[in-house]
PDB file of C-alpha atoms in Angstrom:
ATOM      1  CA  MET A  19       8.135  18.319   1.774  1.00  0.00           C
ATOM      2  CA  THR A  20       5.203  18.358   4.141  1.00  0.00           C
ATOM      3  CA  ASP A  21       5.701  20.141   7.440  1.00  0.00           C
ATOM      4  CA  PRO A  22       6.295  17.512  10.155  1.00  0.00           C
ATOM      5  CA  ARG A  23       4.552  19.755  12.666  1.00  0.00           C
ATOM      6  CA  ALA A  24       1.310  18.763  10.919  1.00  0.00           C
ATOM      7  CA  LEU A  25       1.635  15.379  12.636  1.00  0.00           C
ATOM      8  CA  TYR A  26       1.112  16.963  16.000  1.00  0.00           C
ATOM      9  CA  HIS A  27      -2.435  18.187  15.552  1.00  0.00           C
ATOM     10  CA  ALA A  28      -3.954  19.453  18.818  1.00  0.00           C
ATOM     11  CA  THR A  29      -6.119  16.326  19.074  1.00  0.00           C
ATOM     12  CA  ILE A  30      -3.064  14.054  18.867  1.00  0.00           C
ATOM     13  CA  VAL A  31      -1.240  16.095  21.503  1.00  0.00           C
ATOM     14  CA  LYS A  32      -4.259  16.072  23.825  1.00  0.00           C
ATOM     15  CA  HIS A  33      -4.723  12.286  23.616  1.00  0.00           C
ATOM     16  CA  ASP A  34      -0.988  11.766  24.147  1.00  0.00           C
ATOM     17  CA  ARG A  35      -0.721  14.058  27.174  1.00  0.00           C
ATOM     18  CA  GLU A  36      -4.147  13.324  28.678  1.00  0.00           C
ATOM     19  CA  PRO A  37      -5.003   9.836  27.414  1.00  0.00           C
ATOM     20  CA  LEU A  38      -8.401   8.307  28.042  1.00  0.00           C
ATOM     21  CA  HIS A  39      -8.735   4.738  29.325  1.00  0.00           C
ATOM     22  CA  GLU A  40      -5.026   4.233  29.980  1.00  0.00           C
ATOM     23  CA  GLY A  41      -4.040   1.516  32.422  1.00  0.00           C
ATOM     24  CA  PRO A  42      -4.677  -2.116  33.244  1.00  0.00           C
ATOM     25  CA  LEU A  43      -8.070  -3.767  32.926  1.00  0.00           C
ATOM     26  CA  ALA A  44      -8.123  -6.801  35.211  1.00  0.00           C
ATOM     27  CA  ASN A  45     -11.371  -8.323  33.974  1.00  0.00           C
ATOM     28  CA  ALA A  46     -10.557  -8.116  30.240  1.00  0.00           C
ATOM     29  CA  THR A  47     -12.086 -10.824  28.093  1.00  0.00           C
ATOM     30  CA  HIS A  48      -9.972  -9.988  25.026  1.00  0.00           C
ATOM     31  CA  VAL A  49      -6.340  -8.828  24.904  1.00  0.00           C
ATOM     32  CA  ALA A  50      -3.777  -8.188  22.180  1.00  0.00           C
ATOM     33  CA  THR A  51      -0.391  -6.532  21.980  1.00  0.00           C
ATOM     34  CA  VAL A  52       1.070  -5.188  18.762  1.00  0.00           C
ATOM     35  CA  ASP A  53       4.353  -3.481  18.122  1.00  0.00           C
ATOM     36  CA  ASN A  54       6.223  -1.580  15.492  1.00  0.00           C
ATOM     37  CA  PRO A  55       9.700  -3.118  15.430  1.00  0.00           C
ATOM     38  CA  LEU A  56      11.009  -0.246  13.312  1.00  0.00           C
ATOM     39  CA  CYS A  57      10.553   2.302  16.087  1.00  0.00           C
ATOM     40  CA  GLY A  58       9.890   0.264  19.233  1.00  0.00           C
ATOM     41  CA  ASP A  59       6.314   1.397  19.854  1.00  0.00           C
ATOM     42  CA  VAL A  60       4.171  -1.193  21.683  1.00  0.00           C
ATOM     43  CA  VAL A  61       0.419  -1.013  22.351  1.00  0.00           C
ATOM     44  CA  THR A  62      -1.683  -3.444  24.371  1.00  0.00           C
ATOM     45  CA  ILE A  63      -5.460  -3.193  24.201  1.00  0.00           C
ATOM     46  CA  ARG A  64      -7.758  -4.912  26.685  1.00  0.00           C
ATOM     47  CA  VAL A  65     -11.527  -5.047  26.293  1.00  0.00           C
ATOM     48  CA  VAL A  66     -14.495  -6.514  28.093  1.00  0.00           C
ATOM     49  CA  VAL A  67     -17.223  -7.857  25.811  1.00  0.00           C
ATOM     50  CA  GLU A  68     -20.614  -8.832  27.189  1.00  0.00           C
ATOM     51  CA  ASP A  69     -23.615  -9.842  25.107  1.00  0.00           C
ATOM     52  CA  GLY A  70     -21.881  -8.755  21.906  1.00  0.00           C
ATOM     53  CA  VAL A  71     -21.060  -5.234  23.118  1.00  0.00           C
ATOM     54  CA  ILE A  72     -17.790  -3.784  24.384  1.00  0.00           C
ATOM     55  CA  ILE A  73     -18.551  -2.518  27.875  1.00  0.00           C
ATOM     56  CA  ASP A  74     -15.030  -1.481  28.868  1.00  0.00           C
ATOM     57  CA  ALA A  75     -11.667  -0.925  27.223  1.00  0.00           C
ATOM     58  CA  ALA A  76      -8.214   0.162  28.276  1.00  0.00           C
ATOM     59  CA  PHE A  77      -4.735   0.424  26.826  1.00  0.00           C
ATOM     60  CA  GLU A  78      -1.126   0.462  27.806  1.00  0.00           C
ATOM     61  CA  ALA A  79       1.353   1.983  25.386  1.00  0.00           C
ATOM     62  CA  ARG A  80       5.019   2.704  25.147  1.00  0.00           C
ATOM     63  CA  GLY A  81       5.937   4.858  22.231  1.00  0.00           C
ATOM     64  CA  CYS A  82       5.390   8.030  20.308  1.00  0.00           C
ATOM     65  CA  SER A  83       2.491  10.425  20.575  1.00  0.00           C
ATOM     66  CA  LEU A  84       0.806   8.984  17.473  1.00  0.00           C
ATOM     67  CA  ALA A  85       0.729   5.478  18.954  1.00  0.00           C
ATOM     68  CA  ARG A  86      -0.488   6.674  22.341  1.00  0.00           C
ATOM     69  CA  ALA A  87      -3.117   8.986  20.843  1.00  0.00           C
ATOM     70  CA  GLY A  88      -4.426   6.251  18.566  1.00  0.00           C
ATOM     71  CA  ALA A  89      -4.771   3.865  21.499  1.00  0.00           C
ATOM     72  CA  SER A  90      -6.597   6.503  23.524  1.00  0.00           C
ATOM     73  CA  MET A  91      -8.958   7.260  20.653  1.00  0.00           C
ATOM     74  CA  VAL A  92      -9.715   3.634  19.819  1.00  0.00           C
ATOM     75  CA  THR A  93     -10.515   2.665  23.404  1.00  0.00           C
ATOM     76  CA  SER A  94     -12.803   5.685  23.685  1.00  0.00           C
ATOM     77  CA  ARG A  95     -14.633   4.676  20.517  1.00  0.00           C
ATOM     78  CA  ALA A  96     -14.801   1.007  21.545  1.00  0.00           C
ATOM     79  CA  ILE A  97     -16.935   1.371  24.664  1.00  0.00           C
ATOM     80  CA  GLY A  98     -20.563   0.832  23.723  1.00  0.00           C
ATOM     81  CA  ASN A  99     -19.697  -0.467  20.267  1.00  0.00           C
ATOM     82  CA  THR A 100     -19.714  -3.960  18.835  1.00  0.00           C
ATOM     83  CA  PRO A 101     -16.626  -5.923  17.865  1.00  0.00           C
ATOM     84  CA  ARG A 102     -17.783  -5.725  14.241  1.00  0.00           C
ATOM     85  CA  ALA A 103     -17.951  -1.921  14.404  1.00  0.00           C
ATOM     86  CA  MET A 104     -14.411  -1.855  15.768  1.00  0.00           C
ATOM     87  CA  HIS A 105     -13.126  -4.140  12.986  1.00  0.00           C
ATOM     88  CA  GLU A 106     -14.684  -1.713  10.496  1.00  0.00           C
ATOM     89  CA  LEU A 107     -13.164   1.277  12.287  1.00  0.00           C
ATOM     90  CA  ALA A 108      -9.709  -0.327  12.239  1.00  0.00           C
ATOM     91  CA  ALA A 109     -10.030  -0.906   8.485  1.00  0.00           C
ATOM     92  CA  THR A 110     -11.185   2.688   7.969  1.00  0.00           C
ATOM     93  CA  VAL A 111      -8.177   4.100   9.819  1.00  0.00           C
ATOM     94  CA  GLU A 112      -5.768   1.860   7.896  1.00  0.00           C
ATOM     95  CA  GLN A 113      -7.279   3.110   4.621  1.00  0.00           C
ATOM     96  CA  LEU A 114      -7.283   6.701   5.857  1.00  0.00           C
ATOM     97  CA  VAL A 115      -3.570   6.840   6.610  1.00  0.00           C
ATOM     98  CA  ALA A 116      -2.546   4.776   3.564  1.00  0.00           C
ATOM     99  CA  ALA A 117      -4.310   7.109   1.127  1.00  0.00           C
ATOM    100  CA  ALA A 118      -2.442   9.638  -0.962  1.00  0.00           C
ATOM    101  CA  PRO A 119      -1.850  12.918   0.892  1.00  0.00           C
ATOM    102  CA  ASP A 120      -4.283  14.758  -1.369  1.00  0.00           C
ATOM    103  CA  ALA A 121      -6.986  12.054  -1.383  1.00  0.00           C
ATOM    104  CA  PRO A 122     -10.454  13.032  -0.199  1.00  0.00           C
ATOM    105  CA  VAL A 123     -11.135  12.562   3.484  1.00  0.00           C
ATOM    106  CA  PRO A 124     -14.107  10.335   4.332  1.00  0.00           C
ATOM    107  CA  PRO A 125     -16.947  12.106   6.136  1.00  0.00           C
ATOM    108  CA  ASP A 126     -17.900  11.561   9.767  1.00  0.00           C
ATOM    109  CA  LEU A 127     -14.433  10.694  11.077  1.00  0.00           C
ATOM    110  CA  GLY A 128     -14.695  13.012  14.021  1.00  0.00           C
ATOM    111  CA  GLU A 129     -11.406  13.414  15.845  1.00  0.00           C
ATOM    112  CA  LEU A 130      -9.850  10.613  13.785  1.00  0.00           C
ATOM    113  CA  GLU A 131      -9.429  13.217  11.069  1.00  0.00           C
ATOM    114  CA  ALA A 132      -6.365  14.313  13.059  1.00  0.00           C
ATOM    115  CA  PHE A 133      -4.538  11.353  11.487  1.00  0.00           C
ATOM    116  CA  VAL A 134      -4.896  12.701   7.923  1.00  0.00           C
ATOM    117  CA  PRO A 135      -1.441  14.398   7.987  1.00  0.00           C
ATOM    118  CA  VAL A 136       0.150  10.984   8.645  1.00  0.00           C
ATOM    119  CA  ARG A 137      -0.507  10.178   4.979  1.00  0.00           C
ATOM    120  CA  ALA A 138       2.498  12.302   4.036  1.00  0.00           C
ATOM    121  CA  PHE A 139       4.842  10.357   6.342  1.00  0.00           C
ATOM    122  CA  LYS A 140       4.944   6.713   5.293  1.00  0.00           C
ATOM    123  CA  SER A 141       7.209   5.750   8.184  1.00  0.00           C
ATOM    124  CA  ARG A 142       4.662   7.055  10.720  1.00  0.00           C
ATOM    125  CA  ARG A 143       1.573   5.287   9.370  1.00  0.00           C
ATOM    126  CA  SER A 144       2.156   2.177  11.494  1.00  0.00           C
ATOM    127  CA  CYS A 145       2.484   4.310  14.611  1.00  0.00           C
ATOM    128  CA  ALA A 146      -0.949   5.832  14.055  1.00  0.00           C
ATOM    129  CA  CYS A 147      -2.520   2.424  13.398  1.00  0.00           C
ATOM    130  CA  LEU A 148      -1.079   0.410  16.309  1.00  0.00           C
ATOM    131  CA  GLY A 149      -4.037   0.863  18.663  1.00  0.00           C
ATOM    132  CA  PHE A 150      -6.483   0.052  15.881  1.00  0.00           C
ATOM    133  CA  ARG A 151      -4.498  -3.050  14.918  1.00  0.00           C
ATOM    134  CA  ALA A 152      -4.393  -4.125  18.556  1.00  0.00           C
ATOM    135  CA  ILE A 153      -8.143  -3.871  19.069  1.00  0.00           C
ATOM    136  CA  ASP A 154      -8.727  -5.643  15.774  1.00  0.00           C
ATOM    137  CA  ALA A 155      -6.445  -8.486  16.897  1.00  0.00           C
ATOM    138  CA  ALA A 156      -7.963  -8.631  20.383  1.00  0.00           C
ATOM    139  CA  LEU A 157     -11.467  -8.979  19.007  1.00  0.00           C
ATOM    140  CA  ARG A 158     -10.663 -11.662  16.413  1.00  0.00           C
TER     141      ARG A 158
END
């Protein structure tokens, strides 16, 4: 059995306790809310897109540290990026956490590599992906 403490990598803890871009975003042009009915986690992502670029992003989340950290990370990555880049990032994170625990880790993930231990906990994969699913839905 994999050690559950591996889920609480320092990066996850930091984004949960000191989240970036948390709160309302009154001028949002795109909004989506996703939830995990199995555990009750809910994440709402709001973004402002101008001229094909995300110029602002924010989230509101109720749930576990994985859901909150993912929302913090995705909003941080969104600002200055294109909707297409965020769709690709969401797909990358989904593939990352769905891979076998011993599968190779893609290069250049940056702090998203903190989600690798989630692979060993099938029930927690959705928690880690909620923010990424929300931004993907908002930008569709």
